Each structure stands twice: as C-alpha cells, then as structure tokens.
GROMACS .gro file of N, CA and C in nm:
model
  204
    1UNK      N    1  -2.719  -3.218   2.078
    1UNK     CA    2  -2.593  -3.206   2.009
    1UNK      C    3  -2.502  -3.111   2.087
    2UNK      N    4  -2.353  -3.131   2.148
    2UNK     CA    5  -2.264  -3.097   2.164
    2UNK      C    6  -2.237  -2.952   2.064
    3UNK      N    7  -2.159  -2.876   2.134
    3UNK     CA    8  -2.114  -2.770   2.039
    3UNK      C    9  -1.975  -2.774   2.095
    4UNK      N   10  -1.890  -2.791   2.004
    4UNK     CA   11  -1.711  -2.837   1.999
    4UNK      C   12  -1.623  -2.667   1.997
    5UNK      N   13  -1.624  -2.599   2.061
    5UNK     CA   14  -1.583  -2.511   2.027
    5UNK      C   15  -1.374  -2.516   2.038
    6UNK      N   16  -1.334  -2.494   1.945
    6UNK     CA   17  -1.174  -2.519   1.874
    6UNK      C   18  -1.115  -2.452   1.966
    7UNK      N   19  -0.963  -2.472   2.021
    7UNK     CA   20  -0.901  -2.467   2.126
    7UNK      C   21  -0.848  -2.372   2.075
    8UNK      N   22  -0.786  -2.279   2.155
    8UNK     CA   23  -0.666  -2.170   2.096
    8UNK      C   24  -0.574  -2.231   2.013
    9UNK      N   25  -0.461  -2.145   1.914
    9UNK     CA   26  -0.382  -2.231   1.853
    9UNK      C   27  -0.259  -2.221   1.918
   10UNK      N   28  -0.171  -2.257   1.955
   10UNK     CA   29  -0.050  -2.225   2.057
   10UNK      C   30   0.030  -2.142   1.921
   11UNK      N   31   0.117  -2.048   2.013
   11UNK     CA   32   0.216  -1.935   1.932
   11UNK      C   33   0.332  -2.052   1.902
   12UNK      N   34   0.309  -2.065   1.767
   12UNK     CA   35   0.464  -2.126   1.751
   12UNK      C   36   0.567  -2.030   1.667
   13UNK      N   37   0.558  -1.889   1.710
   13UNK     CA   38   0.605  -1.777   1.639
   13UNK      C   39   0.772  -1.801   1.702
   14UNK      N   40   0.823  -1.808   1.829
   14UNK     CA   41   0.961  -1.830   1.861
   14UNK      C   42   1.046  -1.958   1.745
   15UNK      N   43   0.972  -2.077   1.785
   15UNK     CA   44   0.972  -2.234   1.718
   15UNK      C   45   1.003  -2.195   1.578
   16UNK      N   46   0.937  -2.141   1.531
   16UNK     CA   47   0.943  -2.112   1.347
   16UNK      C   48   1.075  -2.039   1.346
   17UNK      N   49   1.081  -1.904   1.422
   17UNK     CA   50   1.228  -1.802   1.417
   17UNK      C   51   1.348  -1.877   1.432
   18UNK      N   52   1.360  -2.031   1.549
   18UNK     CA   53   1.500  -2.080   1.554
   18UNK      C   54   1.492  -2.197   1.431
   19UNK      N   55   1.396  -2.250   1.344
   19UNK     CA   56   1.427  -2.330   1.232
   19UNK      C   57   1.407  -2.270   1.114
   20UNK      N   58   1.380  -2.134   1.106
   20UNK     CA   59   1.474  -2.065   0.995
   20UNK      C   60   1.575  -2.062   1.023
   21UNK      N   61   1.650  -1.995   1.094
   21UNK     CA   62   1.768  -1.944   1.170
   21UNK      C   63   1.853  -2.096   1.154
   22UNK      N   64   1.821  -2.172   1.174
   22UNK     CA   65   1.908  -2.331   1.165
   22UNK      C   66   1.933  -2.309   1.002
   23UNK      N   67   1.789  -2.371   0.957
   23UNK     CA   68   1.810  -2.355   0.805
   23UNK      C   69   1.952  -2.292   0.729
   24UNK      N   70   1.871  -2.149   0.793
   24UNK     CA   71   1.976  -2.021   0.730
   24UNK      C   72   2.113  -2.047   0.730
   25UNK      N   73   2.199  -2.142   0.849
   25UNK     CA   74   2.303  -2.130   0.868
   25UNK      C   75   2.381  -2.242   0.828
   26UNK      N   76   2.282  -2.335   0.786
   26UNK     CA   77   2.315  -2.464   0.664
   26UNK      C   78   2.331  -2.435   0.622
   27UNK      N   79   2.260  -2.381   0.497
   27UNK     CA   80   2.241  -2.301   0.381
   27UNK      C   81   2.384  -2.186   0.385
   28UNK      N   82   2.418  -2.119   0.421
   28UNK     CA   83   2.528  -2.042   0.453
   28UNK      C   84   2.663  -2.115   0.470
   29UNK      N   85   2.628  -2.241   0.611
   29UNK     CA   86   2.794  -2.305   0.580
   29UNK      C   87   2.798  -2.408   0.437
   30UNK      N   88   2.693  -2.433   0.397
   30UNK     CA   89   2.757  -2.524   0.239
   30UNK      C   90   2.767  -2.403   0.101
   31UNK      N   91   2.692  -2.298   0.113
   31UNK     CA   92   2.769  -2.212   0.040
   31UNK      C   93   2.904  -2.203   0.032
   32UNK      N   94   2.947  -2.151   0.184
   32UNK     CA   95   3.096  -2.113   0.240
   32UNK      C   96   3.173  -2.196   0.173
   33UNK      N   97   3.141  -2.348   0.149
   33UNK     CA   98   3.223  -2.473   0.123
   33UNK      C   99   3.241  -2.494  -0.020
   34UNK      N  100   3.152  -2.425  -0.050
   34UNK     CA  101   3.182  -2.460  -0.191
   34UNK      C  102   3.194  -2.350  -0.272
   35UNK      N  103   3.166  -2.204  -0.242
   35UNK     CA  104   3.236  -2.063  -0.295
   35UNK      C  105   3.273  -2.024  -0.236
   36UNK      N  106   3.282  -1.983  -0.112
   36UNK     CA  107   3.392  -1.925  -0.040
   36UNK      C  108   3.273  -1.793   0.051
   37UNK      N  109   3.319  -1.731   0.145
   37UNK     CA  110   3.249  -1.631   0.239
   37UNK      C  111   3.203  -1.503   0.113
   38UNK      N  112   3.251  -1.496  -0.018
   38UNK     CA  113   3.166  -1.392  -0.086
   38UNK      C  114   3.047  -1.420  -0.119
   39UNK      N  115   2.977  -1.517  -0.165
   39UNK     CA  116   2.874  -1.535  -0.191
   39UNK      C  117   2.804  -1.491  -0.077
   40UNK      N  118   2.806  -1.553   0.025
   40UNK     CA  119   2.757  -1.563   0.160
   40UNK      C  120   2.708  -1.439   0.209
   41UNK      N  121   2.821  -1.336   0.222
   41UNK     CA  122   2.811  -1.222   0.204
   41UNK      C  123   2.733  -1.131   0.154
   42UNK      N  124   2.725  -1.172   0.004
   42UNK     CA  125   2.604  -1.117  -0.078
   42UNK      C  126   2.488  -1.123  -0.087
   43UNK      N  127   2.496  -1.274  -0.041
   43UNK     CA  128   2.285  -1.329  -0.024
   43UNK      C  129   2.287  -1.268   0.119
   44UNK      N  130   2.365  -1.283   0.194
   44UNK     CA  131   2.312  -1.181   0.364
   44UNK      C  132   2.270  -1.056   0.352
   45UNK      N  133   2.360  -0.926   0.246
   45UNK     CA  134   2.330  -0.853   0.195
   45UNK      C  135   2.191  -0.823   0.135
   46UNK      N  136   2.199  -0.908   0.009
   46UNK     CA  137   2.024  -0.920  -0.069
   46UNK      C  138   1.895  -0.976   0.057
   47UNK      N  139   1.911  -1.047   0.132
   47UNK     CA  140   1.823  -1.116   0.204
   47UNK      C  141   1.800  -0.973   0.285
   48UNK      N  142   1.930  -0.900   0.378
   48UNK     CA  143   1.837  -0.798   0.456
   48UNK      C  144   1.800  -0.695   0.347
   49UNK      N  145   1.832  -0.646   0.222
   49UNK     CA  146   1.750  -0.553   0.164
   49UNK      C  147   1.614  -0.617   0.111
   50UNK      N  148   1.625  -0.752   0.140
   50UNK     CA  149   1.462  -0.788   0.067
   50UNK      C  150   1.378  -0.764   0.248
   51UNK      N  151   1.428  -0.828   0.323
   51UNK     CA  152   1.345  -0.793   0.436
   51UNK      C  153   1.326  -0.628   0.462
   52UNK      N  154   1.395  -0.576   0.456
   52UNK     CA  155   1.389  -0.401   0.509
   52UNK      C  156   1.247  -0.373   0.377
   53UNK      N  157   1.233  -0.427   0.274
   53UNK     CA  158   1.182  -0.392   0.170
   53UNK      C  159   1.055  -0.436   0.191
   54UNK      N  160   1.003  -0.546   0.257
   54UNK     CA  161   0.902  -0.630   0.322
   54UNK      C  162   0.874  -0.523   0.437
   55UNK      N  163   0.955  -0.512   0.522
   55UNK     CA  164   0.890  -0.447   0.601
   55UNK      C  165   0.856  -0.277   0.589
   56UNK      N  166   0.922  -0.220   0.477
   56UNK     CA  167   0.843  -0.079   0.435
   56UNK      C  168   0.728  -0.070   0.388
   57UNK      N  169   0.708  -0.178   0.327
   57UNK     CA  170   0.623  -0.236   0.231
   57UNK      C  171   0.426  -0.236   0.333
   58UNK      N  172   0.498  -0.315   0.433
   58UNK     CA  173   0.416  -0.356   0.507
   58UNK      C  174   0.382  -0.221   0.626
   59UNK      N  175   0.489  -0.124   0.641
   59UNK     CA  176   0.456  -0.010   0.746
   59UNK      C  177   0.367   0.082   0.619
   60UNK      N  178   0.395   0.057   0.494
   60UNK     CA  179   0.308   0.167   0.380
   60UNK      C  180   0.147   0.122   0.417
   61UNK      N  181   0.158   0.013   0.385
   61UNK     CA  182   0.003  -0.057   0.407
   61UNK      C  183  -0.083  -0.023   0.524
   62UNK      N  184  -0.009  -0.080   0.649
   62UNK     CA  185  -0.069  -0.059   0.767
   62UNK      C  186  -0.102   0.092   0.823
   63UNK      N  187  -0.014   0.169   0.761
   63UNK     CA  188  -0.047   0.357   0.746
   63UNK      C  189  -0.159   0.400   0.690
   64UNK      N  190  -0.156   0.338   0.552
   64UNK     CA  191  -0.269   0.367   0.475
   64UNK      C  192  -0.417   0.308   0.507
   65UNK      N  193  -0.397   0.180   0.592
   65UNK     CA  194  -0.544   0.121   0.696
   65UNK      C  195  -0.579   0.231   0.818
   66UNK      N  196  -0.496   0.272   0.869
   66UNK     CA  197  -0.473   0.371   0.951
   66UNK      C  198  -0.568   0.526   0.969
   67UNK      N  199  -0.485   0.553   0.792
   67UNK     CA  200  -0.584   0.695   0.809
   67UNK      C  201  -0.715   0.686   0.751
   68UNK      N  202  -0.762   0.563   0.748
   68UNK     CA  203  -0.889   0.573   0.624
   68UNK      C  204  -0.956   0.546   0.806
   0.00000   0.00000   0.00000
C-alpha cells in the first residue's frame, strides 16, 4: 500500500484580500446610489472600529498565550 501524503495548500491569502476589496467597493458604490456618500461613510467608519476591535481583541489573546 502506497502512502499519499497531501500536498501543501497554496497561500491564497493575497486572492481572498483583492475579492473582499472588489466586494467592498460594490457594496459601497450601490449604497452611494441609493443614499448618498453618508451612509458610506458611516459603515467605513463602523467597519474600521469593528476591525481595530478584532485586532485588540486578538493582540489580548496572543499576549495572554505568551506569558503562560
């Protein structure tokens, strides 16, 4: 019997970053179109305080793996 050992998985970490980033900017120009640049504004706003919040979140954790 053969032993199949599984190939690396290729980084599709760039690939994923530019089809959010597309997404995001759909999503943004049909807002624009149909309320106007405030909305837009505001979810850009909420979106980076939810990320900054993700990533404190995540430097608390990885600190606390850290000192143990």
């Amino acid at each position: 019997m053969e032993n199949h050992h599984p190939k690396p998985v290729e980084n599709y970490m760039t690939v994923n970053m530019i089809l959010i980033f597309v997404n995001l900017m759909w999503v943004f120009v049909v807002l624009w179109s149909y309320w106007g640049l405030g909305i837009v504004l505001i979810l850009a706003v909420f979106l980076n305080h939810l990320i900054t919040r993700i990533d404190l979140a995540r430097r608390r954790r990885d600190a606390e793996f850290d000192s143990i």
